[in-house]
Tab-separated table of C-alpha atoms in Angstrom:
chain	number	residue	atom	x	y	z
A	10	MET	CA	29.367	7.619	-2.869
A	11	PRO	CA	26.639	5.022	-2.850
A	12	LYS	CA	22.861	6.095	-1.838
A	13	PHE	CA	20.316	4.114	0.003
A	14	LEU	CA	17.040	3.857	-0.211
A	15	ILE	CA	15.844	1.996	3.076
A	16	SER	CA	12.354	0.802	2.539
A	17	ILE	CA	10.389	-0.091	5.684
A	18	ILE	CA	7.770	-3.062	5.009
A	19	GLY	CA	4.695	-5.411	6.696
A	20	PRO	CA	1.217	-5.126	6.868
A	21	THR	CA	-1.084	-2.809	8.243
A	22	ALA	CA	-0.257	-1.449	12.440
A	23	ILE	CA	3.014	-2.940	12.173
A	24	GLY	CA	4.567	-0.321	13.180
A	25	LYS	CA	6.459	1.047	10.645
A	26	THR	CA	5.393	4.369	11.114
A	27	ALA	CA	7.274	4.602	14.099
A	28	LEU	CA	10.446	3.102	12.939
A	29	SER	CA	10.855	5.404	9.817
A	30	ILE	CA	10.672	8.176	11.885
A	31	LYS	CA	13.071	6.500	14.617
A	32	LEU	CA	15.543	5.171	11.213
A	33	ALA	CA	14.925	9.574	9.859
A	34	ASN	CA	16.234	11.157	12.766
A	35	TYR	CA	18.973	8.654	13.131
A	36	PHE	CA	19.976	9.064	9.821
A	37	ASN	CA	19.217	12.858	9.630
A	38	THR	CA	17.061	12.427	7.062
A	39	GLU	CA	13.334	12.470	5.182
A	40	ILE	CA	10.050	10.439	4.602
A	41	ILE	CA	8.623	9.532	1.943
A	42	SER	CA	5.402	7.600	1.957
A	43	ALA	CA	4.539	4.765	-0.250
A	44	ASP	CA	0.948	3.889	1.442
A	45	SER	CA	-1.039	4.783	-1.747
A	46	ARG	CA	-4.165	5.506	0.590
A	47	GLN	CA	-2.545	8.161	2.530
A	48	PHE	CA	-1.486	10.583	-0.701
A	49	PHE	CA	-5.597	11.933	-0.469
A	50	LYS	CA	-6.167	14.750	2.572
A	51	GLU	CA	-9.678	13.903	3.453
A	52	MET	CA	-9.249	10.971	3.915
A	53	GLN	CA	-6.780	11.401	7.230
A	54	ILE	CA	-8.080	9.253	10.541
A	55	GLY	CA	-8.997	5.692	8.169
A	56	THR	CA	-5.881	5.394	6.671
A	57	ALA	CA	-4.051	6.032	9.707
A	58	ALA	CA	-2.164	8.945	8.494
A	59	PRO	CA	0.456	10.319	10.709
A	60	SER	CA	-0.095	12.412	13.536
A	61	LYS	CA	0.485	15.944	13.665
A	62	GLU	CA	3.269	15.439	16.191
A	63	GLU	CA	4.515	12.521	13.713
A	64	LEU	CA	4.769	14.617	11.058
A	65	ALA	CA	6.909	17.039	13.286
A	66	ALA	CA	8.707	14.416	14.142
A	67	ALA	CA	10.507	14.037	10.635
A	68	LYS	CA	9.531	15.997	7.331
A	69	HIS	CA	7.816	13.924	5.138
A	70	HIS	CA	6.293	14.036	1.450
A	71	PHE	CA	3.597	12.296	-0.015
A	72	ILE	CA	0.665	13.103	2.889
A	73	HIS	CA	-2.228	14.695	2.279
A	74	HIS	CA	-0.587	15.801	-0.689
A	75	LYS	CA	-3.227	15.528	-3.219
A	76	THR	CA	-7.124	14.951	-3.308
A	77	ILE	CA	-9.571	12.856	-4.102
A	78	GLN	CA	-11.263	14.569	-7.263
A	79	GLU	CA	-7.168	13.872	-8.378
A	80	ASN	CA	-6.610	11.044	-10.736
A	81	TYR	CA	-3.343	9.617	-9.290
A	82	ASN	CA	-1.968	6.810	-9.842
A	83	VAL	CA	0.812	4.709	-9.832
A	84	GLY	CA	2.364	5.669	-12.688
A	85	ALA	CA	2.708	9.737	-11.544
A	86	PHE	CA	3.790	8.529	-7.599
A	87	GLU	CA	6.527	6.952	-9.480
A	88	LYS	CA	7.634	9.500	-11.639
A	89	ASP	CA	6.880	12.493	-9.032
A	90	ALA	CA	8.397	10.165	-6.336
A	91	LEU	CA	11.773	9.356	-8.001
A	92	LEU	CA	11.920	13.237	-8.491
A	93	THR	CA	11.510	13.696	-4.783
A	94	LEU	CA	14.664	11.174	-4.247
A	95	ASN	CA	17.234	13.062	-6.638
A	96	LYS	CA	16.717	15.920	-4.928
A	97	LEU	CA	17.007	13.938	-1.302
A	98	PHE	CA	20.406	12.868	-2.393
A	99	GLU	CA	21.513	16.191	-2.928
A	100	GLU	CA	22.001	16.355	0.657
A	101	HIS	CA	20.873	12.941	2.364
A	102	GLU	CA	23.189	10.101	2.149
A	103	THR	CA	20.066	7.719	3.249
A	104	VAL	CA	16.295	8.473	2.620
A	105	VAL	CA	13.562	6.029	3.907
A	106	MET	CA	10.652	5.590	2.700
A	107	VAL	CA	7.758	4.061	3.988
A	108	GLY	CA	4.295	2.423	3.600
A	109	GLY	CA	1.447	-0.639	2.794
A	110	SER	CA	0.986	-0.315	-1.046
A	111	GLY	CA	3.501	-3.110	-2.276
A	112	LEU	CA	2.883	-2.223	-6.399
A	113	TYR	CA	3.755	1.969	-5.101
A	114	ILE	CA	7.122	0.385	-3.167
A	115	ASP	CA	7.729	-1.707	-6.312
A	116	ALA	CA	7.337	1.118	-8.393
A	117	VAL	CA	9.906	2.784	-6.915
A	118	THR	CA	12.494	0.548	-5.676
A	119	LYS	CA	12.125	-2.102	-9.357
A	120	GLY	CA	10.030	-0.118	-12.269
A	121	LEU	CA	7.149	-0.539	-13.432
A	122	ASP	CA	5.890	-3.786	-14.928
A	123	ASP	CA	5.461	-2.824	-19.355
A	124	PHE	CA	2.062	-5.440	-20.606
A	125	PRO	CA	1.198	-5.923	-23.607
A	126	GLU	CA	-1.608	-3.830	-25.476
A	127	VAL	CA	-5.128	-5.939	-25.314
A	128	ASP	CA	-8.803	-5.369	-27.026
A	129	PRO	CA	-9.687	-2.309	-25.628
A	130	ASP	CA	-13.559	-4.160	-26.029
A	131	ILE	CA	-12.359	-6.628	-22.915
A	132	ARG	CA	-12.429	-3.827	-20.251
A	133	VAL	CA	-15.223	-2.898	-21.666
A	134	THR	CA	-17.332	-6.472	-21.371
A	135	LEU	CA	-15.857	-6.732	-18.392
A	136	ASN	CA	-17.376	-3.369	-16.935
A	137	ASN	CA	-20.329	-4.504	-17.722
A	138	LYS	CA	-19.551	-7.604	-15.882
A	139	LEU	CA	-18.993	-5.931	-12.581
A	140	ASP	CA	-22.761	-3.991	-13.570
A	141	THR	CA	-24.539	-6.709	-14.216
A	142	GLU	CA	-22.957	-9.622	-11.921
A	143	GLY	CA	-20.970	-7.965	-8.866
A	144	LEU	CA	-17.446	-7.863	-8.222
A	145	HIS	CA	-17.801	-11.237	-6.826
A	146	PHE	CA	-18.351	-12.924	-10.289
A	147	LEU	CA	-15.047	-11.717	-11.402
A	148	GLN	CA	-13.003	-11.832	-8.307
A	149	GLU	CA	-14.068	-15.431	-8.992
A	150	GLN	CA	-13.185	-15.482	-12.688
A	151	LEU	CA	-9.586	-13.557	-11.509
A	152	LYS	CA	-9.228	-17.007	-8.804
A	153	ARG	CA	-9.871	-19.610	-12.248
A	154	LEU	CA	-7.143	-17.633	-14.042
A	155	ASP	CA	-4.758	-16.611	-11.923
A	156	GLU	CA	-5.074	-17.596	-8.570
A	157	VAL	CA	-1.254	-15.475	-7.520
A	158	SER	CA	-2.727	-12.007	-8.692
A	159	TYR	CA	-6.116	-13.714	-6.141
A	160	ASN	CA	-4.320	-13.796	-3.831
A	161	THR	CA	-1.997	-10.523	-4.085
A	162	ILE	CA	-3.306	-7.664	-5.364
A	163	ALA	CA	-6.156	-5.614	-3.894
A	164	ILE	CA	-8.897	-8.424	-4.417
A	165	ASP	CA	-11.534	-5.751	-3.500
A	166	ASN	CA	-10.895	-2.986	-5.613
A	167	PRO	CA	-12.704	-3.546	-8.373
A	168	HIS	CA	-10.226	-1.530	-10.305
A	169	ARG	CA	-7.007	-3.559	-9.815
A	170	VAL	CA	-9.333	-6.916	-10.451
A	171	ILE	CA	-10.343	-5.757	-14.122
A	172	ARG	CA	-7.103	-4.390	-14.810
A	173	ALA	CA	-5.526	-8.198	-13.873
A	174	LEU	CA	-9.066	-9.503	-15.530
A	175	GLU	CA	-8.628	-7.611	-18.620
A	176	ILE	CA	-4.751	-9.488	-19.262
A	177	CYS	CA	-5.897	-12.509	-18.491
A	178	VAL	CA	-8.315	-12.960	-21.398
A	179	GLY	CA	-6.110	-10.804	-23.478
A	180	THR	CA	-3.800	-12.336	-23.726
A	181	GLY	CA	-4.151	-16.054	-22.406
A	182	LYS	CA	-1.145	-15.780	-19.006
A	183	PRO	CA	-2.077	-15.269	-15.820
A	184	TYR	CA	-1.925	-11.505	-15.589
A	185	SER	CA	1.309	-12.277	-12.292
A	186	SER	CA	3.129	-13.788	-15.352
A	187	TYR	CA	4.662	-9.949	-16.510
A	188	LEU	CA	5.728	-9.966	-12.875
A	189	ASN	CA	8.608	-8.455	-12.170
A	190	LYS	CA	9.932	-9.407	-15.385
A	191	LYS	CA	11.202	-5.934	-15.505
A	192	SER	CA	14.604	-4.481	-13.340
A	193	ASN	CA	15.108	-0.672	-14.157
A	194	ILE	CA	18.071	0.647	-12.577
A	195	ARG	CA	17.995	2.770	-10.243
A	196	PRO	CA	20.753	5.743	-8.564
A	197	PHE	CA	20.547	4.430	-5.188
A	198	LYS	CA	20.798	1.500	-3.515
A	199	VAL	CA	17.509	-0.403	-1.686
A	200	ILE	CA	17.354	-1.595	1.525
A	201	SER	CA	13.809	-3.589	2.914
A	202	VAL	CA	13.192	-3.877	5.584
A	203	GLY	CA	10.535	-5.885	7.510
A	204	LEU	CA	8.187	-5.486	10.188
A	205	THR	CA	6.404	-8.075	11.388
A	206	ALA	CA	4.751	-10.335	14.469
A	207	GLU	CA	2.376	-13.536	14.910
A	208	ARG	CA	-0.818	-13.937	12.993
A	209	GLU	CA	-2.190	-13.624	15.833
A	210	THR	CA	-0.966	-10.513	17.178
A	211	ILE	CA	-2.002	-8.578	13.477
A	212	TYR	CA	-5.086	-9.570	13.708
A	213	SER	CA	-5.708	-8.104	17.523
A	214	ARG	CA	-3.331	-5.116	16.728
A	215	ILE	CA	-5.690	-4.579	13.675
A	216	ASN	CA	-9.037	-4.504	15.687
A	217	GLN	CA	-7.453	-2.409	18.353
A	218	ARG	CA	-6.537	0.359	15.584
A	219	VAL	CA	-10.258	0.286	13.888
A	220	ASP	CA	-11.149	0.878	17.080
A	221	ILE	CA	-9.486	3.889	17.827
A	222	MET	CA	-10.492	5.471	14.174
A	223	ILE	CA	-14.104	4.990	15.177
A	224	ASN	CA	-13.824	6.463	18.594
A	225	ASP	CA	-11.043	9.649	16.774
A	226	GLY	CA	-13.997	10.041	14.907
A	227	LEU	CA	-14.215	8.105	11.182
A	228	LEU	CA	-17.709	8.375	11.184
A	229	ASP	CA	-18.127	11.654	10.877
A	230	GLU	CA	-14.908	11.542	8.593
A	231	VAL	CA	-16.838	9.562	6.258
A	232	LYS	CA	-20.411	11.402	6.540
A	233	ASN	CA	-18.348	14.038	4.609
A	234	LEU	CA	-16.863	12.292	2.131
A	235	LEU	CA	-20.957	10.035	1.081
A	236	PRO	CA	-21.522	12.319	-1.453
A	237	TYR	CA	-18.075	11.732	-3.056
A	238	LYS	CA	-18.669	8.150	-2.411
A	239	ASN	CA	-17.782	6.915	-5.613
A	240	LEU	CA	-14.250	7.754	-6.536
A	241	ASN	CA	-12.087	5.462	-6.434
A	242	ALA	CA	-9.830	6.270	-3.723
A	243	LEU	CA	-12.648	5.678	-1.879
A	244	ASN	CA	-13.298	2.566	-2.670
A	245	THR	CA	-11.180	1.243	0.284
A	246	VAL	CA	-11.315	-0.442	4.028
A	247	GLY	CA	-12.580	1.376	6.198
A	248	TYR	CA	-15.200	3.583	3.896
A	249	LYS	CA	-17.109	1.544	1.610
A	250	GLU	CA	-18.025	0.223	5.387
A	251	LEU	CA	-19.263	2.691	6.701
A	252	PHE	CA	-20.589	4.095	3.490
A	253	ASN	CA	-23.231	0.861	4.358
A	254	TYR	CA	-24.102	1.916	7.023
A	255	LEU	CA	-24.786	5.080	6.483
A	256	GLU	CA	-27.539	4.221	3.606
A	257	GLY	CA	-28.733	1.783	5.786
A	258	GLU	CA	-28.010	-1.821	4.122
A	259	TRP	CA	-25.618	-1.855	7.579
A	260	THR	CA	-25.900	-1.540	11.250
A	261	LEU	CA	-22.948	0.489	12.867
A	262	ASP	CA	-22.355	-2.695	14.850
A	263	PHE	CA	-21.555	-5.114	11.040
A	264	ALA	CA	-19.861	-2.382	8.972
A	265	VAL	CA	-17.384	-1.703	12.561
A	266	SER	CA	-16.795	-5.629	12.839
A	267	GLU	CA	-16.353	-5.894	7.940
A	268	ILE	CA	-13.489	-2.946	8.376
A	269	LYS	CA	-11.286	-5.547	11.145
A	270	LYS	CA	-12.318	-8.783	8.996
A	271	ASN	CA	-11.597	-6.878	5.461
A	272	SER	CA	-8.467	-5.032	7.231
A	273	ARG	CA	-7.202	-8.749	8.693
A	274	ARG	CA	-7.982	-9.999	4.810
A	275	PHE	CA	-5.742	-6.338	3.625
A	276	ALA	CA	-2.814	-7.742	6.200
A	277	LYS	CA	-2.480	-11.025	4.838
A	278	ARG	CA	-2.468	-9.851	1.162
A	279	GLN	CA	0.926	-7.087	2.460
A	280	LEU	CA	1.998	-9.768	3.790
A	281	THR	CA	1.889	-12.719	0.610
A	282	TRP	CA	3.251	-9.653	-2.117
A	283	PHE	CA	6.107	-8.806	0.823
A	284	LYS	CA	7.176	-12.132	0.968
A	285	ARG	CA	8.386	-12.165	-2.686
A	286	ASN	CA	11.135	-10.440	-1.984
A	287	GLN	CA	13.896	-11.866	-1.082
A	288	ASP	CA	16.724	-10.071	0.150
A	289	THR	CA	13.750	-8.456	2.791
A	290	LEU	CA	15.523	-8.084	6.772
A	291	TRP	CA	13.164	-9.272	8.790
A	292	PHE	CA	12.610	-7.739	12.192
A	293	ASP	CA	10.052	-8.568	15.266
A	294	TYR	CA	7.903	-5.619	15.547
A	295	LEU	CA	8.918	-5.177	19.152
A	296	GLU	CA	13.143	-5.145	18.538
A	297	ASN	CA	15.562	-3.345	19.692
A	298	THR	CA	16.129	-0.238	17.140
A	299	ASP	CA	19.180	-0.233	17.632
A	300	THR	CA	19.515	-3.862	16.663
A	301	ILE	CA	18.069	-2.878	13.554
A	302	ILE	CA	20.563	-0.124	12.635
A	303	LYS	CA	23.272	-2.359	13.337
A	304	ALA	CA	21.971	-4.690	10.671
A	305	LEU	CA	20.779	-1.451	8.455
A	306	GLU	CA	25.044	-0.045	8.475
A	307	THR	CA	26.729	-3.578	8.445
A	308	GLN	CA	24.322	-4.189	5.345
A	309	LYS	CA	25.266	-0.562	3.832
A	310	ASN	CA	28.590	-1.530	4.184
A	311	ILE	CA	27.828	-4.295	2.303
A	312	LEU	CA	26.198	-2.717	-0.796
A	313	ALA	CA	28.372	0.194	-0.511
A	314	ASN	CA	31.529	-2.600	-1.199
A	315	ASN	CA	29.782	-4.519	-4.074
């Protein structure tokens, strides 16, 4: 019998976690998280990690299993996730994967892309530019050299920007031109399910989520992490803005408004990334779960006979 990985995607705050639990319960299976921010146990409120009740409703993997001081990247996740899937498929026909980190999802479903070696001095130069000219300077350079990557990668993460730029500069070709060139054969079939809504609805849900995070104690969580603010894991929306407030650069109201704005920008990039997959089954976020399950069962039958 073929094995199936149901990958639930969509912008932040759209309801992926709730759907993943419903599907895991229906298929009597477990959940793999592909949200790179939820790996870290020190980051709970600001990453909208599943609650204790949600974690108890279905078994989850890759939630709060690392510390921010560990250097855990997409390559390590790909290896760990595939090992976990091999074990889960020994007992389950179907496994659910959920998350908003497109690169991490693609690593599991397709495999990481191969990039040519480039002169290491290029990265040194780019890091120097980051220190002297700032991130915006590098963002604009990437926009000129590779607008596709500019519109899809985590543009506020200097490590991602520099990685894309070093390929552009070192090869003379856009970083995006090397993506999706390699498709590793996986011992399972992937069904991608996307949740979406009108842009105004997505943005409203994001704003509401940020307000809930603040009420739930996000500021105290960030205060405890201030000594580690230069770690890569903390260079992310919801944390870097409050670091600016705690260091006296911004007011609290402005920091919260920036979290909302940057979360909306992140959601837009997520959708741009996810829309590249033509095979995704898209549903409105309010769609009845039974309708989604029926579509999944139909798709499983089609793939099983191919």
